[in-house]
Amino acid sequence: MCENFFAVRFRIGAALCFVLALGHLACLGFLWQAFDLYGITPQMQTLASLWQPLPYLITVGIVAYFALAGIYGLSYSGTIRRLPLQKLVVCFTCGVFLLRAAVGVVWLLSDF
């Protein structure tokens, strides 16, 4: 029961990671409008002043990270074969997502 419980959750998490990866990939065509929406245009303009393709490469890197997190989620759930460093990568990914959630809650509460 417990094994199936976690497998379903990791499959859902993997699907959400793939959706996030596709969403970031879809934003490449109108990246600067997406930066405006999230309020990070000044920071991205600073990065673009260093090297013009840098904001695009960062976005592609985020796509790769979400896709890799989805693949490892599927592997951890047993849907696909076991991958190298599986436990380490899954723990790191969970830590990144939990840290991002904590930062988001703090920002939300401070803006509320």
mmCIF file of C-alpha atoms in Angstrom:
data_model
loop_
_atom_site.group_PDB
_atom_site.id
_atom_site.type_symbol
_atom_site.label_atom_id
_atom_site.label_comp_id
_atom_site.label_asym_id
_atom_site.label_seq_id
_atom_site.Cartn_x
_atom_site.Cartn_y
_atom_site.Cartn_z
ATOM 1 C CA MET A 1 0.000 0.000 0.000
ATOM 2 C CA CYS A 2 2.697 2.491 1.014
ATOM 3 C CA GLU A 3 4.844 1.720 -2.037
ATOM 4 C CA ASN A 4 1.912 2.288 -4.392
ATOM 5 C CA PHE A 5 1.018 5.480 -2.482
ATOM 6 C CA PHE A 6 4.428 7.017 -3.211
ATOM 7 C CA ALA A 7 4.599 5.674 -6.762
ATOM 8 C CA VAL A 8 1.380 7.464 -7.706
ATOM 9 C CA ARG A 9 2.595 10.705 -6.160
ATOM 10 C CA PHE A 10 5.921 10.513 -7.971
ATOM 11 C CA ARG A 11 4.123 9.862 -11.274
ATOM 12 C CA ILE A 12 1.940 12.931 -10.675
ATOM 13 C CA GLY A 13 5.024 14.961 -9.753
ATOM 14 C CA ALA A 14 6.810 13.759 -12.874
ATOM 15 C CA ALA A 15 3.834 14.737 -15.041
ATOM 16 C CA LEU A 16 3.804 18.202 -13.454
ATOM 17 C CA CYS A 17 7.546 18.554 -14.094
ATOM 18 C CA PHE A 18 6.969 17.728 -17.759
ATOM 19 C CA VAL A 19 4.154 20.310 -17.909
ATOM 20 C CA LEU A 20 6.482 22.924 -16.389
ATOM 21 C CA ALA A 21 9.208 22.000 -18.880
ATOM 22 C CA LEU A 22 6.795 22.356 -21.797
ATOM 23 C CA GLY A 23 5.525 25.670 -20.419
ATOM 24 C CA HIS A 24 9.040 27.082 -20.225
ATOM 25 C CA LEU A 25 9.786 25.765 -23.695
ATOM 26 C CA ALA A 26 6.643 27.424 -25.049
ATOM 27 C CA CYS A 27 7.736 30.750 -23.520
ATOM 28 C CA LEU A 28 10.905 30.885 -25.611
ATOM 29 C CA GLY A 29 9.004 32.584 -28.447
ATOM 30 C CA PHE A 30 7.870 35.458 -26.243
ATOM 31 C CA LEU A 31 10.439 35.317 -23.463
ATOM 32 C CA TRP A 32 10.652 39.040 -22.752
ATOM 33 C CA GLN A 33 6.876 39.287 -22.285
ATOM 34 C CA ALA A 34 7.112 36.404 -19.805
ATOM 35 C CA PHE A 35 9.891 38.244 -17.970
ATOM 36 C CA ASP A 36 7.617 41.310 -17.812
ATOM 37 C CA LEU A 37 4.816 39.174 -16.410
ATOM 38 C CA TYR A 38 7.036 37.856 -13.611
ATOM 39 C CA GLY A 39 8.733 41.211 -12.990
ATOM 40 C CA ILE A 40 12.266 40.012 -13.695
ATOM 41 C CA THR A 41 12.947 42.035 -16.840
ATOM 42 C CA PRO A 42 15.636 44.276 -15.260
ATOM 43 C CA GLN A 43 17.607 41.274 -14.024
ATOM 44 C CA MET A 44 17.339 39.537 -17.393
ATOM 45 C CA GLN A 45 18.373 42.724 -19.232
ATOM 46 C CA THR A 46 21.461 42.833 -17.029
ATOM 47 C CA LEU A 47 22.261 39.233 -17.965
ATOM 48 C CA ALA A 48 21.548 39.947 -21.638
ATOM 49 C CA SER A 49 23.961 42.893 -21.533
ATOM 50 C CA LEU A 50 26.704 40.408 -20.619
ATOM 51 C CA TRP A 51 25.792 38.037 -23.459
ATOM 52 C CA GLN A 52 22.624 38.339 -25.529
ATOM 53 C CA PRO A 53 21.591 34.627 -25.571
ATOM 54 C CA LEU A 54 22.065 34.174 -21.802
ATOM 55 C CA PRO A 55 18.365 34.566 -20.785
ATOM 56 C CA TYR A 56 17.403 32.045 -23.461
ATOM 57 C CA LEU A 57 20.086 29.599 -22.342
ATOM 58 C CA ILE A 58 18.946 29.937 -18.731
ATOM 59 C CA THR A 59 15.394 29.143 -19.815
ATOM 60 C CA VAL A 60 16.581 26.117 -21.802
ATOM 61 C CA GLY A 61 18.530 25.010 -18.715
ATOM 62 C CA ILE A 62 15.352 25.256 -16.641
ATOM 63 C CA VAL A 63 13.547 23.165 -19.270
ATOM 64 C CA ALA A 64 16.303 20.542 -19.053
ATOM 65 C CA TYR A 65 16.150 20.520 -15.238
ATOM 66 C CA PHE A 66 12.372 20.033 -15.157
ATOM 67 C CA ALA A 67 12.549 17.308 -17.817
ATOM 68 C CA LEU A 68 15.318 15.524 -15.921
ATOM 69 C CA ALA A 69 13.361 15.834 -12.668
ATOM 70 C CA GLY A 70 10.358 14.281 -14.427
ATOM 71 C CA ILE A 71 12.429 11.418 -15.780
ATOM 72 C CA TYR A 72 13.925 10.712 -12.365
ATOM 73 C CA GLY A 73 10.442 10.911 -10.823
ATOM 74 C CA LEU A 74 9.220 8.264 -13.236
ATOM 75 C CA SER A 75 12.280 6.157 -12.487
ATOM 76 C CA TYR A 76 11.784 6.473 -8.724
ATOM 77 C CA SER A 77 8.149 5.429 -9.066
ATOM 78 C CA GLY A 78 9.210 2.305 -10.953
ATOM 79 C CA THR A 79 7.569 3.324 -14.229
ATOM 80 C CA ILE A 80 10.881 3.257 -16.100
ATOM 81 C CA ARG A 81 14.162 1.518 -15.307
ATOM 82 C CA ARG A 82 16.340 2.615 -12.422
ATOM 83 C CA LEU A 83 18.705 5.508 -13.223
ATOM 84 C CA PRO A 84 22.158 6.223 -11.773
ATOM 85 C CA LEU A 85 22.307 8.279 -8.559
ATOM 86 C CA GLN A 86 18.533 7.985 -8.373
ATOM 87 C CA LYS A 87 18.093 8.501 -4.628
ATOM 88 C CA LEU A 88 20.535 11.430 -4.526
ATOM 89 C CA VAL A 89 18.906 13.198 -7.483
ATOM 90 C CA VAL A 90 15.385 12.669 -6.116
ATOM 91 C CA CYS A 91 16.400 13.985 -2.664
ATOM 92 C CA PHE A 92 18.101 17.011 -4.247
ATOM 93 C CA THR A 93 15.085 17.721 -6.450
ATOM 94 C CA CYS A 94 12.679 17.423 -3.529
ATOM 95 C CA GLY A 95 14.908 19.789 -1.554
ATOM 96 C CA VAL A 96 14.916 22.341 -4.381
ATOM 97 C CA PHE A 97 11.125 22.195 -4.707
ATOM 98 C CA LEU A 98 10.579 22.435 -0.923
ATOM 99 C CA LEU A 99 12.983 25.375 -0.664
ATOM 100 C CA ARG A 100 11.226 27.109 -3.563
ATOM 101 C CA ALA A 101 7.860 26.523 -1.890
ATOM 102 C CA ALA A 102 9.134 27.967 1.404
ATOM 103 C CA VAL A 103 10.524 31.054 -0.342
ATOM 104 C CA GLY A 104 7.222 31.456 -2.219
ATOM 105 C CA VAL A 105 5.213 31.300 1.009
ATOM 106 C CA VAL A 106 7.478 33.891 2.667
ATOM 107 C CA TRP A 107 7.137 36.211 -0.352
ATOM 108 C CA LEU A 108 3.387 35.675 -0.406
ATOM 109 C CA LEU A 109 3.027 36.478 3.292
ATOM 110 C CA SER A 110 5.243 39.549 3.040
ATOM 111 C CA ASP A 111 3.189 40.891 0.091
ATOM 112 C CA PHE A 112 -0.146 40.037 1.659
#
